[in-house]
Amino acid sequence: MCGIIGYCGSNHATDILLDGLSKLEYRGYDSAGIALSQNEQRIETIKTTGKVQELRNKVMALAPKNSYCGIGHTRWATHGGVTETNAHPHSNGSVTLIHNGIIENYSEIALELAKVNKFPKSQTDTEIAAMLFSHLYNGNPLETIETACAKLEGAYAFCILFADHPNEIYCVRNASPLVAVENEFGSYIASDMTALIEYSKDYFIVPEHHVAKLTKNGIKLLNFAGNEVKPTMLHASWDADSAQKNGYAHFMLKEIHEQPDSLLTTIMPRIKNGVINFEEEQIPDSLFMNFSNIVITACGTAMNAGLVGKSLIEKVLRIPVSVEPASEFRYGDPIIDDKTLVMIISQSGETADSLAALHLAKERGSKTLAIVNVKGSSIARESDYVLYTHAGPEIAVASTKAFTVQMAALYLICGKIASVRNLLSQEQLHTFIEELSSLPKVIETALQLEPTLKEVSSMLSETSDCFFLGRGLDYPLACEGSLKLKEISYIHSEAYVAGELKHGPIALITDQVPVVAIVTNTITVPKMISNIREVKARGSKILVITDQDMSAYPDVADALIELPKTDELFTPFTISVAVQFLSYYVSLHRGLDVDQPRNLAKSVTVE
Ligand code: AGP
């Protein structure tokens, strides 16, 4: 997703903007640009396709006059191809702006502007917005912003420079994220705190339909009536280092290794005196008493965590759970009501589909519980209740530690429901909580599988197709392993319930199509072995990921990953580490950009 940075202060803006854009690269982008407010009512814009480093080189070459106020942007293309013309910032008349989001009615606005002979140069919705602001500009930025925003439909976070208001940045948002900090050197704004944490840990989220006016003397938060509003301050609990690689080759590898810590900080504060306790989260026990069914809605990896939650809750609590992709939930007229507990899972808390699903659930009267990693994010703020995961910033596009802590949150919720509804004996609950508490150590052990995964990854690194197979609680991990591989190695991979393969997809199996078989679901081991033999008979190479004793089946695996033993309810955590390392090393073998895979964004804040 697009990245936004803005600065006004006593230091040179250029380096602050470029450094900020570097920290926002993880959000995914394909072009970048900055605009610098110069005193003579002039705004200088420099932009380029490609990486932030290319923008930095261009800025060095052009050596713009020193400026103390400017905006910067990394563009993840939604409207129009990857071209310099389409890159932000976009200018029209006195207005220069950058934008994260999608203007849904930009075509209608373009037609209105065409009637007064105003035509865009680019293919973007953003330039249409710049033209609208410029067309409406009456010399008063606040009035203009209010008038323009009343005409805009869709998601936006704008940072706007008005040439006749030098050294001032005006920011406004609707759905798309904007956070702001200030310190003795000035005022800063960005899409997320990764770009600002080094300037201050104290920040606020720009409220929707308010204007944050940045000057070198600080930030004024104004409502559309022009009244100053006091921002709700938040404090980031992590530091700048957390958002850096700290010696790892890639953020993804660092974040895989951070899982013991992130599980510890997510699980342990919620277990007090041997019981699961959500008092600090202000989640009442009554929330878990009064529902008749659960719906989990999310996207991508977060949805795969939801699939684990479904298997777990239905297996342990015998309560029906359905899992809906948020993009389907929001348009699918879901069967939910005031007796439904809707859980929204999102690392960023800004995923547009998941946020829209939340809004629908609330409209239908369902109680909403969010599982979110980014504190103060939209989904966190707008849900009835939120159980934060404490993984710290996840920079790599491929989600790893956020996935395992999302699962941990679901295990905590499962344990809480069991306790509140007396669905497990005290002994069973104690064992469940013991297993949950031991996860950080178990994952520490699983991390020792890294060299083996690095070695076996060569099995997949040349293939163009593969399957991940699993049954029961292993199947959601087959989905997650397949997604990981797809998104960072670009190998076409499919996850299938193993029993389904013979009903068609086995036609795709050849000696060129390796299979990753996940085998920890005890009761179906013999069936999994049969399924593996079926594909092996057709020439496929088999990588088995298991915590079972496979000595009785020496003919089955071409490569074997032996997971540390856990209660079989908890194998999703050890399997996660294996498939994360597997996809990481396959991507590395293929010489790809592990942290910023093509076409992908870290947080999909558009539909
Ligand atoms: C995971 O590896 C992907 N980057 C992607 O599927 C991600 O999980 C999905 O976009 C949901 O993001 P969220 O958790 O921030 O809502």
Coordinates of C-alpha atoms and ligand atoms in Angstrom, one line a residue:
M1 CA 0.0 0.0 0.0
C2 CA 1.1 3.6 -0.6
G3 CA 3.4 5.2 2.0
I4 CA 3.0 8.8 3.1
I5 CA 5.5 11.1 4.9
G6 CA 5.5 14.8 5.7
Y7 CA 7.7 17.2 7.7
C8 CA 7.8 20.8 8.7
G9 CA 10.5 22.1 11.0
S10 CA 13.9 23.5 11.5
N11 CA 15.8 20.7 9.8
H12 CA 16.2 20.1 6.0
A13 CA 13.1 18.3 4.8
T14 CA 14.7 16.3 2.0
D15 CA 16.6 13.8 4.1
I16 CA 13.8 13.3 6.5
L17 CA 11.4 12.6 3.7
L18 CA 13.7 10.2 1.9
D19 CA 14.6 8.4 5.1
G20 CA 10.9 8.1 5.9
L21 CA 10.1 6.7 2.5
S22 CA 12.9 4.1 3.0
K23 CA 11.2 3.0 6.2
L24 CA 7.9 2.7 4.4
E25 CA 9.2 0.6 1.5
Y26 CA 7.9 -2.5 3.2
R27 CA 4.3 -1.3 2.5
G28 CA 4.9 -2.2 -1.1
Y29 CA 5.2 0.3 -4.0
D30 CA 6.5 0.8 -7.5
S31 CA 7.3 4.6 -7.7
A32 CA 8.1 7.4 -5.3
G33 CA 8.3 11.2 -5.1
I34 CA 8.7 14.2 -2.9
A35 CA 7.5 17.8 -3.0
L36 CA 9.4 20.6 -1.2
S37 CA 7.8 23.8 -0.1
Q38 CA 10.1 26.7 -1.1
N39 CA 9.5 30.2 0.4
E40 CA 8.9 32.0 -2.8
Q41 CA 5.5 30.4 -3.0
R42 CA 7.1 27.7 -5.2
I43 CA 6.8 23.9 -4.7
E44 CA 9.4 21.7 -6.2
T45 CA 8.4 18.2 -7.1
I46 CA 10.8 15.3 -7.9
K47 CA 9.5 11.8 -8.6
T48 CA 10.5 8.6 -10.3
T49 CA 9.4 5.0 -11.0
G50 CA 11.4 2.3 -9.2
K51 CA 12.9 2.2 -5.7
V52 CA 13.4 5.0 -3.1
Q53 CA 17.1 4.8 -3.8
E54 CA 16.5 5.9 -7.4
L55 CA 14.5 8.8 -6.1
R56 CA 17.4 9.6 -3.7
N57 CA 19.8 9.6 -6.6
K58 CA 17.6 11.9 -8.7
V59 CA 17.2 14.3 -5.8
M60 CA 21.0 14.4 -5.3
A61 CA 21.5 15.0 -9.0
L62 CA 18.9 17.8 -9.1
A63 CA 20.1 19.3 -5.7
P64 CA 16.9 21.2 -4.9
K65 CA 17.1 24.4 -2.9
N66 CA 17.1 23.7 0.9
S67 CA 13.5 23.3 2.1
Y68 CA 12.2 22.9 5.7
C69 CA 8.8 21.6 4.7
G70 CA 7.7 18.8 2.4
I71 CA 5.8 15.7 1.6
G72 CA 6.9 12.3 0.3
H73 CA 5.1 9.3 -1.2
T74 CA 5.6 5.7 -2.3
R75 CA 2.9 4.6 -4.8
W76 CA 1.3 1.2 -4.9
A77 CA -0.5 1.5 -8.3
T78 CA -4.3 1.3 -8.2
H79 CA -5.4 3.6 -11.1
G80 CA -3.0 3.7 -14.0
G81 CA 0.3 2.0 -14.8
V82 CA 3.7 2.4 -13.2
T83 CA 4.9 5.6 -14.8
E84 CA 6.6 8.8 -13.6
T85 CA 3.5 10.8 -14.6
N86 CA 1.3 8.6 -12.4
A87 CA 3.7 8.8 -9.5
H88 CA 2.9 11.2 -6.6
P89 CA 3.0 14.0 -5.6
H90 CA 0.4 15.4 -8.1
S91 CA 0.1 19.2 -8.7
N92 CA -2.6 21.5 -10.1
G93 CA -2.6 25.2 -9.7
S94 CA -1.5 26.1 -6.2
V95 CA -2.1 22.6 -4.9
T96 CA 0.4 19.8 -4.6
L97 CA -0.7 16.6 -2.8
I98 CA 0.0 13.0 -2.1
H99 CA -2.7 10.4 -1.4
N100 CA -3.2 6.9 0.0
G101 CA -6.6 5.3 -0.8
I102 CA -9.0 5.2 -3.7
I103 CA -11.4 7.9 -4.8
E104 CA -14.4 5.9 -5.9
N105 CA -16.2 8.8 -7.7
Y106 CA -13.1 10.2 -9.5
S107 CA -14.6 9.6 -12.9
E108 CA -17.7 11.7 -12.2
I109 CA -15.4 14.5 -10.8
A110 CA -13.2 14.3 -13.9
L111 CA -16.3 14.8 -16.1
E112 CA -17.3 17.9 -14.0
L113 CA -13.8 19.3 -14.3
A114 CA -13.8 18.6 -18.1
K115 CA -16.8 20.9 -18.4
V116 CA -14.5 23.8 -17.3
N117 CA -11.7 22.6 -19.5
K118 CA -9.6 21.0 -16.8
F119 CA -8.0 17.7 -18.0
P120 CA -5.6 15.5 -16.2
K121 CA -2.1 14.6 -17.4
S122 CA -2.0 11.2 -15.6
Q123 CA -4.3 8.2 -15.3
T124 CA -4.7 8.6 -11.5
D125 CA -7.6 9.3 -9.3
T126 CA -5.2 11.3 -7.2
E127 CA -4.5 13.9 -9.8
I128 CA -8.3 14.3 -10.2
A129 CA -8.4 15.1 -6.5
A130 CA -5.6 17.6 -6.8
M131 CA -7.5 19.2 -9.7
L132 CA -10.6 19.4 -7.5
F133 CA -8.8 21.0 -4.6
S134 CA -7.2 23.5 -7.0
H135 CA -10.5 24.2 -8.7
L136 CA -12.2 24.9 -5.4
Y137 CA -9.3 26.7 -3.8
N138 CA -10.3 30.2 -2.4
G139 CA -7.1 31.0 -0.6
N140 CA -8.4 29.3 2.6
P141 CA -6.9 25.8 2.9
L142 CA -9.4 24.6 5.6
E143 CA -12.5 25.8 3.8
T144 CA -11.2 24.3 0.5
I145 CA -10.5 21.0 2.2
E146 CA -13.9 20.8 3.7
T147 CA -15.7 21.7 0.4
A148 CA -13.6 19.2 -1.5
C149 CA -13.9 16.3 0.9
A150 CA -17.7 16.8 0.8
K151 CA -17.5 15.9 -2.9
L152 CA -15.1 12.9 -2.6
E153 CA -16.3 9.4 -2.1
G154 CA -13.9 6.6 -1.1
A155 CA -10.8 6.1 1.1
Y156 CA -8.2 8.8 1.3
A157 CA -5.3 10.1 3.4
F158 CA -4.1 13.4 1.8
C159 CA -1.1 15.6 2.6
I160 CA -1.5 18.9 0.8
L161 CA 0.8 21.8 0.1
F162 CA -0.7 25.1 -0.9
A163 CA 1.9 27.2 -2.8
D164 CA 0.7 30.5 -1.2
H165 CA 0.9 28.9 2.3
P166 CA 4.6 28.0 2.3
N167 CA 6.0 25.8 5.2
E168 CA 2.5 24.5 6.0
I169 CA 1.2 21.0 5.4
Y170 CA -2.6 20.2 5.6
C171 CA -3.6 16.6 6.2
V172 CA -7.0 15.0 6.1
R173 CA -8.2 11.3 6.0
N174 CA -11.1 9.1 5.5
A175 CA -10.4 5.4 6.3
S176 CA -6.8 5.4 5.1
P177 CA -4.3 5.7 7.9
L178 CA -2.3 8.8 9.1
V179 CA -0.3 9.2 12.3
A180 CA 1.5 12.3 13.5
V181 CA 4.2 13.2 16.0
E182 CA 6.0 16.4 17.0
N183 CA 9.3 17.1 18.7
E184 CA 11.7 20.0 19.2
F185 CA 12.7 19.8 15.5
G186 CA 9.2 20.2 14.1
S187 CA 6.1 18.3 13.0
Y188 CA 5.9 14.9 11.3
I189 CA 3.1 12.9 9.6
A190 CA 3.1 9.4 8.0
S191 CA 1.1 6.4 7.1
D192 CA 2.3 4.5 10.1
M193 CA 4.7 4.8 13.0
T194 CA 7.6 2.8 11.4
A195 CA 8.6 6.1 9.7
L196 CA 8.2 8.3 12.8
I197 CA 9.2 6.2 15.8
E198 CA 12.8 7.6 15.7
Y199 CA 11.3 11.1 16.2
S200 CA 9.0 10.3 19.0
K201 CA 7.1 7.4 20.6
D202 CA 4.2 9.7 21.5
Y203 CA 1.8 10.0 18.6
F204 CA -1.8 10.5 17.6
I205 CA -4.0 9.1 14.9
V206 CA -5.5 11.9 12.8
P207 CA -9.2 11.6 13.4
E208 CA -11.3 11.2 10.2
H209 CA -12.7 14.4 8.8
H210 CA -10.4 16.6 10.8
V211 CA -7.4 18.6 9.4
A212 CA -4.0 18.3 10.9
K213 CA -2.1 21.5 10.1
L214 CA 1.7 21.0 10.4
T215 CA 4.0 23.9 10.8
K216 CA 7.6 24.2 12.2
N217 CA 6.0 25.2 15.6
G218 CA 3.9 22.1 15.9
I219 CA 0.6 20.5 14.8
K220 CA -2.8 22.0 15.1
L221 CA -5.7 19.6 14.9
L222 CA -8.8 21.3 13.5
N223 CA -12.4 20.2 12.9
F224 CA -14.1 21.3 9.7
A225 CA -15.6 24.2 11.6
G226 CA -12.1 25.4 12.2
N227 CA -12.1 24.7 16.0
E228 CA -9.0 23.3 17.5
V229 CA -9.4 19.8 18.9
K230 CA -7.0 18.1 21.4
P231 CA -5.6 14.9 19.9
T232 CA -5.9 11.5 21.7
M233 CA -2.2 10.7 22.4
L234 CA -0.9 7.2 22.2
H235 CA 2.5 5.7 23.1
A236 CA 4.4 3.2 20.9
S237 CA 5.6 0.3 23.0
W238 CA 8.4 -0.6 20.6
D239 CA 11.5 1.2 19.5
A240 CA 13.2 2.2 16.2
D241 CA 15.4 -0.9 16.4
S242 CA 12.4 -3.2 16.3
A243 CA 11.7 -1.8 12.8
Q244 CA 15.2 -2.5 11.6
K245 CA 16.8 -5.7 10.5
N246 CA 19.3 -6.0 13.4
G247 CA 21.7 -8.1 11.5
Y248 CA 19.3 -10.4 9.8
A249 CA 19.5 -10.7 6.0
H250 CA 15.8 -9.9 5.7
F251 CA 13.0 -8.6 7.8
M252 CA 11.2 -11.9 7.2
L253 CA 14.0 -13.9 8.7
K254 CA 14.2 -11.6 11.7
E255 CA 10.5 -11.8 12.2
I256 CA 10.5 -15.6 12.0
H257 CA 13.1 -15.6 14.8
E258 CA 11.1 -13.1 16.9
Q259 CA 8.2 -15.5 17.3
P260 CA 9.2 -16.8 20.8
D261 CA 9.2 -13.3 22.1
S262 CA 6.1 -12.2 20.3
L263 CA 4.2 -15.3 21.6
L264 CA 5.5 -14.6 25.1
T265 CA 4.4 -11.0 25.1
T266 CA 1.0 -11.9 23.5
I267 CA 0.2 -14.9 25.7
M268 CA 1.7 -14.4 29.2
P269 CA 0.1 -11.0 30.1
R270 CA -3.3 -12.7 29.6
I271 CA -2.6 -15.7 31.9
K272 CA -2.9 -14.7 35.5
N273 CA -2.8 -17.2 38.4
G274 CA -3.2 -20.0 35.8
V275 CA -6.4 -18.6 34.3
I276 CA -7.0 -16.7 31.1
N277 CA -7.7 -13.1 32.0
F278 CA -8.9 -10.3 29.7
E279 CA -9.5 -7.7 32.4
E280 CA -6.7 -5.4 31.1
E281 CA -8.3 -5.6 27.6
Q282 CA -11.6 -4.7 29.2
I283 CA -13.2 -7.7 27.5
P284 CA -16.1 -8.8 29.7
D285 CA -16.7 -12.5 30.3
S286 CA -20.3 -11.8 29.3
L287 CA -19.1 -11.4 25.7
F288 CA -18.3 -15.1 25.6
M289 CA -21.5 -16.2 27.4
N290 CA -24.2 -14.7 25.2
F291 CA -23.4 -15.7 21.6
S292 CA -24.9 -18.7 19.7
N293 CA -22.3 -18.8 16.9
I294 CA -19.0 -17.3 15.8
V295 CA -18.1 -15.9 12.5
I296 CA -14.4 -15.1 11.8
T297 CA -13.7 -12.7 8.9
A298 CA -10.2 -11.6 7.6
C299 CA -8.0 -11.7 4.6
G300 CA -5.0 -13.7 3.5
T301 CA -2.8 -15.1 6.3
A302 CA -5.1 -13.6 8.9
M303 CA -7.9 -15.7 7.4
N304 CA -5.7 -18.8 7.6
A305 CA -5.3 -18.0 11.3
G306 CA -9.1 -17.9 11.4
L307 CA -9.3 -21.3 9.8
V308 CA -7.1 -22.6 12.6
G309 CA -9.4 -20.9 15.1
K310 CA -12.4 -22.6 13.5
S311 CA -10.9 -26.1 13.7
L312 CA -9.8 -25.5 17.3
I313 CA -13.0 -24.0 18.7
E314 CA -15.3 -26.5 16.9
K315 CA -13.0 -29.4 18.1
V316 CA -12.6 -28.3 21.7
L317 CA -15.8 -26.4 22.4
R318 CA -18.3 -27.9 19.9
I319 CA -19.4 -24.3 19.0
P320 CA -20.1 -23.7 15.3
V321 CA -17.6 -21.3 13.7
S322 CA -17.7 -20.1 10.1
V323 CA -14.7 -18.3 8.4
E324 CA -15.5 -15.8 5.6
P325 CA -13.0 -13.9 3.5
A326 CA -13.7 -10.3 4.4
S327 CA -14.1 -9.4 0.7
E328 CA -17.0 -11.9 0.5
F329 CA -18.4 -11.2 3.9
R330 CA -18.9 -7.5 3.2
Y331 CA -21.0 -8.2 0.0
G332 CA -22.4 -11.6 0.8
D333 CA -25.3 -10.7 3.1
P334 CA -23.9 -12.9 5.9
I335 CA -26.2 -14.7 8.2
I336 CA -25.3 -12.9 11.4
D337 CA -27.4 -11.1 14.1
D338 CA -27.1 -9.9 17.7
K339 CA -26.5 -13.5 18.8
T340 CA -23.4 -13.8 16.6
L341 CA -19.8 -13.1 17.8
V342 CA -17.9 -11.7 14.8
M343 CA -14.2 -11.8 15.1
I344 CA -12.1 -9.7 12.7
I345 CA -8.4 -10.6 12.5
S346 CA -6.0 -8.1 11.0
Q347 CA -2.3 -7.5 11.6
S348 CA -2.4 -3.9 10.3
G349 CA -5.9 -3.1 11.4
E350 CA -6.3 -1.2 8.2
T351 CA -7.2 -3.8 5.6
A352 CA -10.1 -2.2 3.7
D353 CA -12.1 -5.4 3.2
S354 CA -11.8 -6.3 6.9
L355 CA -12.7 -2.8 8.0
A356 CA -15.8 -2.9 5.8
A357 CA -16.7 -6.3 7.2
L358 CA -16.5 -4.9 10.7
H359 CA -18.8 -2.0 9.8
L360 CA -21.3 -4.5 8.4
A361 CA -21.2 -6.7 11.5
K362 CA -21.9 -3.7 13.7
E363 CA -24.8 -2.6 11.4
R364 CA -26.3 -6.1 11.9
G365 CA -26.0 -5.8 15.7
S366 CA -23.3 -8.5 16.1
K367 CA -20.8 -8.1 18.9
T368 CA -17.4 -7.5 17.3
L369 CA -14.0 -8.6 18.7
A370 CA -10.9 -7.7 16.8
I371 CA -7.5 -9.4 16.9
V372 CA -5.1 -6.7 15.8
N373 CA -1.4 -6.1 15.9
V374 CA -1.2 -2.3 15.3
K375 CA -2.3 -0.4 18.3
G376 CA -4.9 2.3 17.6
S377 CA -5.5 1.1 14.1
S378 CA -8.9 1.6 12.5
I379 CA -10.2 -1.9 13.1
A380 CA -8.9 -1.9 16.7
R381 CA -10.6 1.5 17.3
E382 CA -13.9 0.7 15.7
S383 CA -14.5 -2.8 17.1
D384 CA -16.5 -3.3 20.3
Y385 CA -13.6 -5.1 21.8
V386 CA -9.9 -5.7 20.8
L387 CA -7.5 -8.3 21.8
Y388 CA -4.1 -6.9 20.7
T389 CA -1.3 -9.2 19.6
H390 CA 2.1 -7.9 20.7
A391 CA 4.3 -8.9 17.8
G392 CA 5.8 -5.5 17.4
P393 CA 6.0 -4.0 13.9
E394 CA 5.9 -6.6 11.1
I395 CA 7.8 -5.2 8.2
A396 CA 8.1 -8.1 5.7
V397 CA 5.1 -8.3 3.4
A398 CA 4.9 -12.0 4.1
S399 CA 3.3 -12.3 7.5
T400 CA 5.0 -14.7 10.0
K401 CA 5.1 -13.6 13.6
A402 CA 1.8 -11.9 13.2
F403 CA 0.3 -15.2 12.0
T404 CA 1.4 -17.2 15.0
V405 CA 0.3 -14.5 17.5
Q406 CA -3.1 -14.3 15.8
M407 CA -3.4 -18.0 16.4
A408 CA -2.3 -17.6 20.0
A409 CA -5.0 -14.9 20.5
L410 CA -7.5 -17.4 19.1
Y411 CA -6.3 -20.1 21.5
L412 CA -6.6 -17.6 24.4
I413 CA -10.2 -16.8 23.3
C414 CA -10.9 -20.6 23.0
G415 CA -9.6 -21.1 26.5
K416 CA -11.6 -18.2 27.9
I417 CA -14.9 -19.5 26.3
A418 CA -14.2 -22.9 27.8
S419 CA -13.7 -21.4 31.2
V420 CA -16.7 -19.0 31.1
R421 CA -19.0 -21.8 29.8
N422 CA -17.4 -24.6 31.8
L423 CA -16.9 -26.6 28.7
L424 CA -13.6 -28.2 29.9
S425 CA -12.8 -29.8 33.2
Q426 CA -10.4 -27.9 35.4
E427 CA -7.8 -30.5 34.6
Q428 CA -8.4 -30.1 30.8
L429 CA -8.3 -26.4 31.1
H430 CA -5.1 -26.5 33.1
T431 CA -3.4 -28.7 30.5
F432 CA -4.6 -26.4 27.7
I433 CA -3.2 -23.3 29.5
E434 CA 0.0 -25.1 30.3
E435 CA 0.5 -26.0 26.6
L436 CA -0.3 -22.5 25.6
S437 CA 2.2 -21.1 28.1
S438 CA 4.9 -23.4 26.8
L439 CA 4.6 -22.3 23.2
P440 CA 7.5 -19.7 23.3
K441 CA 9.9 -22.5 24.3
V442 CA 8.5 -24.9 21.8
I443 CA 8.9 -22.4 19.0
E444 CA 12.5 -21.7 20.2
T445 CA 13.1 -25.4 19.6
A446 CA 11.3 -25.4 16.2
L447 CA 13.6 -22.5 15.1
Q448 CA 16.5 -25.0 15.2
L449 CA 14.9 -26.6 12.1
E450 CA 16.2 -23.7 10.0
P451 CA 19.3 -25.5 8.5
T452 CA 17.2 -28.6 7.6
L453 CA 14.5 -26.4 5.9
K454 CA 17.3 -24.5 4.1
E455 CA 18.6 -27.7 2.7
V456 CA 15.3 -29.3 1.7
S457 CA 14.0 -26.0 0.2
S458 CA 16.0 -26.9 -2.9
M459 CA 13.4 -29.6 -3.6
L460 CA 11.0 -26.8 -4.5
S461 CA 13.2 -24.0 -5.7
E462 CA 13.2 -25.0 -9.4
T463 CA 9.5 -26.1 -9.7
S464 CA 6.7 -24.0 -11.1
D465 CA 3.9 -25.9 -9.5
C466 CA 3.3 -27.7 -6.2
F467 CA 0.7 -28.9 -3.7
F468 CA 0.4 -28.6 0.0
L469 CA -1.7 -31.3 1.6
G470 CA -3.2 -31.7 5.0
R471 CA -6.2 -32.9 7.0
G472 CA -8.1 -31.6 10.0
L473 CA -6.1 -28.9 11.9
D474 CA -3.2 -29.4 9.4
Y475 CA -5.2 -28.2 6.5
P476 CA -5.2 -24.4 7.5
L477 CA -1.4 -24.8 7.8
A478 CA -1.3 -26.2 4.3
C479 CA -3.2 -23.1 3.2
E480 CA -0.7 -20.8 5.0
G481 CA 2.3 -22.7 3.7
S482 CA 1.0 -22.5 0.2
L483 CA 0.2 -18.8 0.5
K484 CA 3.7 -18.1 1.9
L485 CA 5.3 -19.9 -1.0
K486 CA 3.2 -18.2 -3.6
E487 CA 3.7 -14.7 -2.3
I488 CA 7.5 -14.7 -2.0
S489 CA 8.7 -17.4 -4.5
Y490 CA 6.0 -16.8 -7.2
I491 CA 5.6 -20.6 -7.5
H492 CA 2.0 -21.6 -8.3
S493 CA 1.0 -23.6 -5.3
E494 CA -2.3 -25.1 -4.1
A495 CA -3.4 -26.2 -0.7
Y496 CA -5.8 -29.2 -0.7
V497 CA -7.5 -31.3 1.9
A498 CA -5.6 -34.6 1.2
G499 CA -8.7 -36.7 0.8
E500 CA -9.9 -34.5 -2.0
L501 CA -6.9 -34.8 -4.3
K502 CA -8.1 -38.0 -6.0
H503 CA -11.4 -36.3 -7.0
G504 CA -9.7 -34.4 -9.8
P505 CA -6.6 -32.4 -8.9
I506 CA -4.4 -35.6 -8.9
A507 CA -4.6 -35.3 -12.7
L508 CA -2.1 -32.4 -12.2
I509 CA 0.5 -34.6 -10.4
T510 CA 3.6 -35.5 -12.3
D511 CA 7.2 -36.0 -11.5
Q512 CA 7.5 -32.2 -12.0
V513 CA 5.0 -31.4 -9.3
P514 CA 6.4 -31.9 -5.7
V515 CA 4.0 -32.2 -2.8
V516 CA 4.4 -30.9 0.8
A517 CA 2.4 -33.2 3.1
I518 CA 1.6 -32.0 6.6
V519 CA 1.0 -35.0 8.9
T520 CA 0.4 -34.2 12.6
N521 CA -3.3 -35.0 12.8
T522 CA -3.0 -38.4 14.6
I523 CA -6.3 -40.0 13.6
T524 CA -5.8 -39.5 9.9
V525 CA -2.1 -40.5 9.7
P526 CA -2.8 -43.8 7.9
K527 CA -5.1 -41.9 5.4
M528 CA -2.4 -39.3 4.8
I529 CA 0.1 -42.1 4.1
S530 CA -2.3 -43.5 1.6
N531 CA -2.7 -40.1 -0.1
I532 CA 1.0 -39.6 -0.2
R533 CA 1.5 -43.0 -1.8
E534 CA -1.1 -42.1 -4.4
V535 CA 0.8 -39.0 -5.5
K536 CA 4.2 -40.8 -5.1
A537 CA 3.0 -43.5 -7.5
R538 CA 2.7 -40.7 -10.1
G539 CA 6.2 -39.6 -9.7
S540 CA 5.8 -36.7 -7.3
K541 CA 8.6 -35.9 -4.8
I542 CA 7.3 -35.7 -1.3
L543 CA 8.3 -33.4 1.6
V544 CA 6.7 -34.6 4.8
I545 CA 6.3 -32.2 7.7
T546 CA 5.4 -34.2 10.8
D547 CA 5.7 -34.8 14.5
Q548 CA 4.7 -38.5 14.0
D549 CA 7.1 -41.5 14.0
M550 CA 7.4 -42.2 10.3
S551 CA 9.8 -45.2 10.8
A552 CA 6.9 -47.5 9.8
Y553 CA 6.6 -45.8 6.5
P554 CA 10.2 -45.6 5.2
D555 CA 9.1 -45.4 1.6
V556 CA 7.0 -42.3 1.9
A557 CA 9.1 -39.2 2.3
D558 CA 11.8 -38.0 -0.1
A559 CA 12.5 -35.4 2.6
L560 CA 11.3 -35.3 6.2
I561 CA 10.9 -32.4 8.6
E562 CA 10.5 -33.8 12.1
L563 CA 8.8 -31.2 14.3
P564 CA 9.3 -30.9 18.1
K565 CA 6.6 -32.9 19.8
T566 CA 3.6 -31.0 21.2
D567 CA 0.0 -31.8 22.1
E568 CA -1.6 -32.2 18.7
L569 CA -3.9 -29.2 19.3
F570 CA -0.8 -27.0 19.2
T571 CA 1.0 -28.3 16.1
P572 CA -0.1 -25.3 14.0
F573 CA 2.6 -23.3 15.7
T574 CA 5.5 -25.7 15.0
I575 CA 4.2 -26.3 11.4
S576 CA 4.1 -22.5 10.9
V577 CA 7.8 -22.2 11.6
A578 CA 8.6 -25.0 9.1
V579 CA 6.6 -23.6 6.3
Q580 CA 7.9 -20.1 7.0
F581 CA 11.5 -21.2 6.7
L582 CA 10.6 -23.3 3.7
S583 CA 9.2 -20.4 1.7
Y584 CA 11.9 -18.0 2.8
Y585 CA 14.7 -20.3 1.6
V586 CA 12.9 -21.2 -1.7
S587 CA 12.6 -17.4 -2.4
L588 CA 16.2 -16.9 -1.5
H589 CA 17.2 -19.8 -3.9
R590 CA 15.3 -18.1 -6.6
G591 CA 17.0 -14.7 -6.0
L592 CA 13.8 -12.9 -5.3
D593 CA 13.0 -9.9 -3.1
V594 CA 11.9 -11.7 0.0
D595 CA 10.7 -8.7 2.0
Q596 CA 9.0 -6.8 -0.9
P597 CA 7.6 -9.3 -3.3
R598 CA 6.3 -8.0 -6.6
N599 CA 2.7 -6.7 -6.8
L600 CA 2.2 -7.1 -3.1
A601 CA 1.6 -4.5 -0.3
K602 CA 1.9 -5.0 3.4
S603 CA -1.5 -3.6 4.2
V604 CA -4.2 -3.6 1.5
T605 CA -6.0 -0.4 2.4
V606 CA -8.0 -0.4 -0.8
E607 CA -10.6 -2.8 -2.1
Ligands
AGP1 C1 0.3 -12.4 4.4 O1 1.6 -13.0 4.2 C2 0.0 -11.4 3.3 N1 0.9 -10.4 3.3 C3 -1.5 -11.0 3.3 O2 -2.2 -12.1 3.0 C4 -2.1 -10.4 4.6 O3 -2.2 -11.4 5.6 C5 -3.5 -9.9 4.3 O4 -3.4 -8.8 3.4 C6 -4.2 -9.4 5.6 O5 -3.5 -8.3 6.1 P1 -3.9 -7.8 7.6 O6 -3.6 -8.9 8.5 O7 -3.1 -6.6 7.9 O8 -5.4 -7.4 7.6

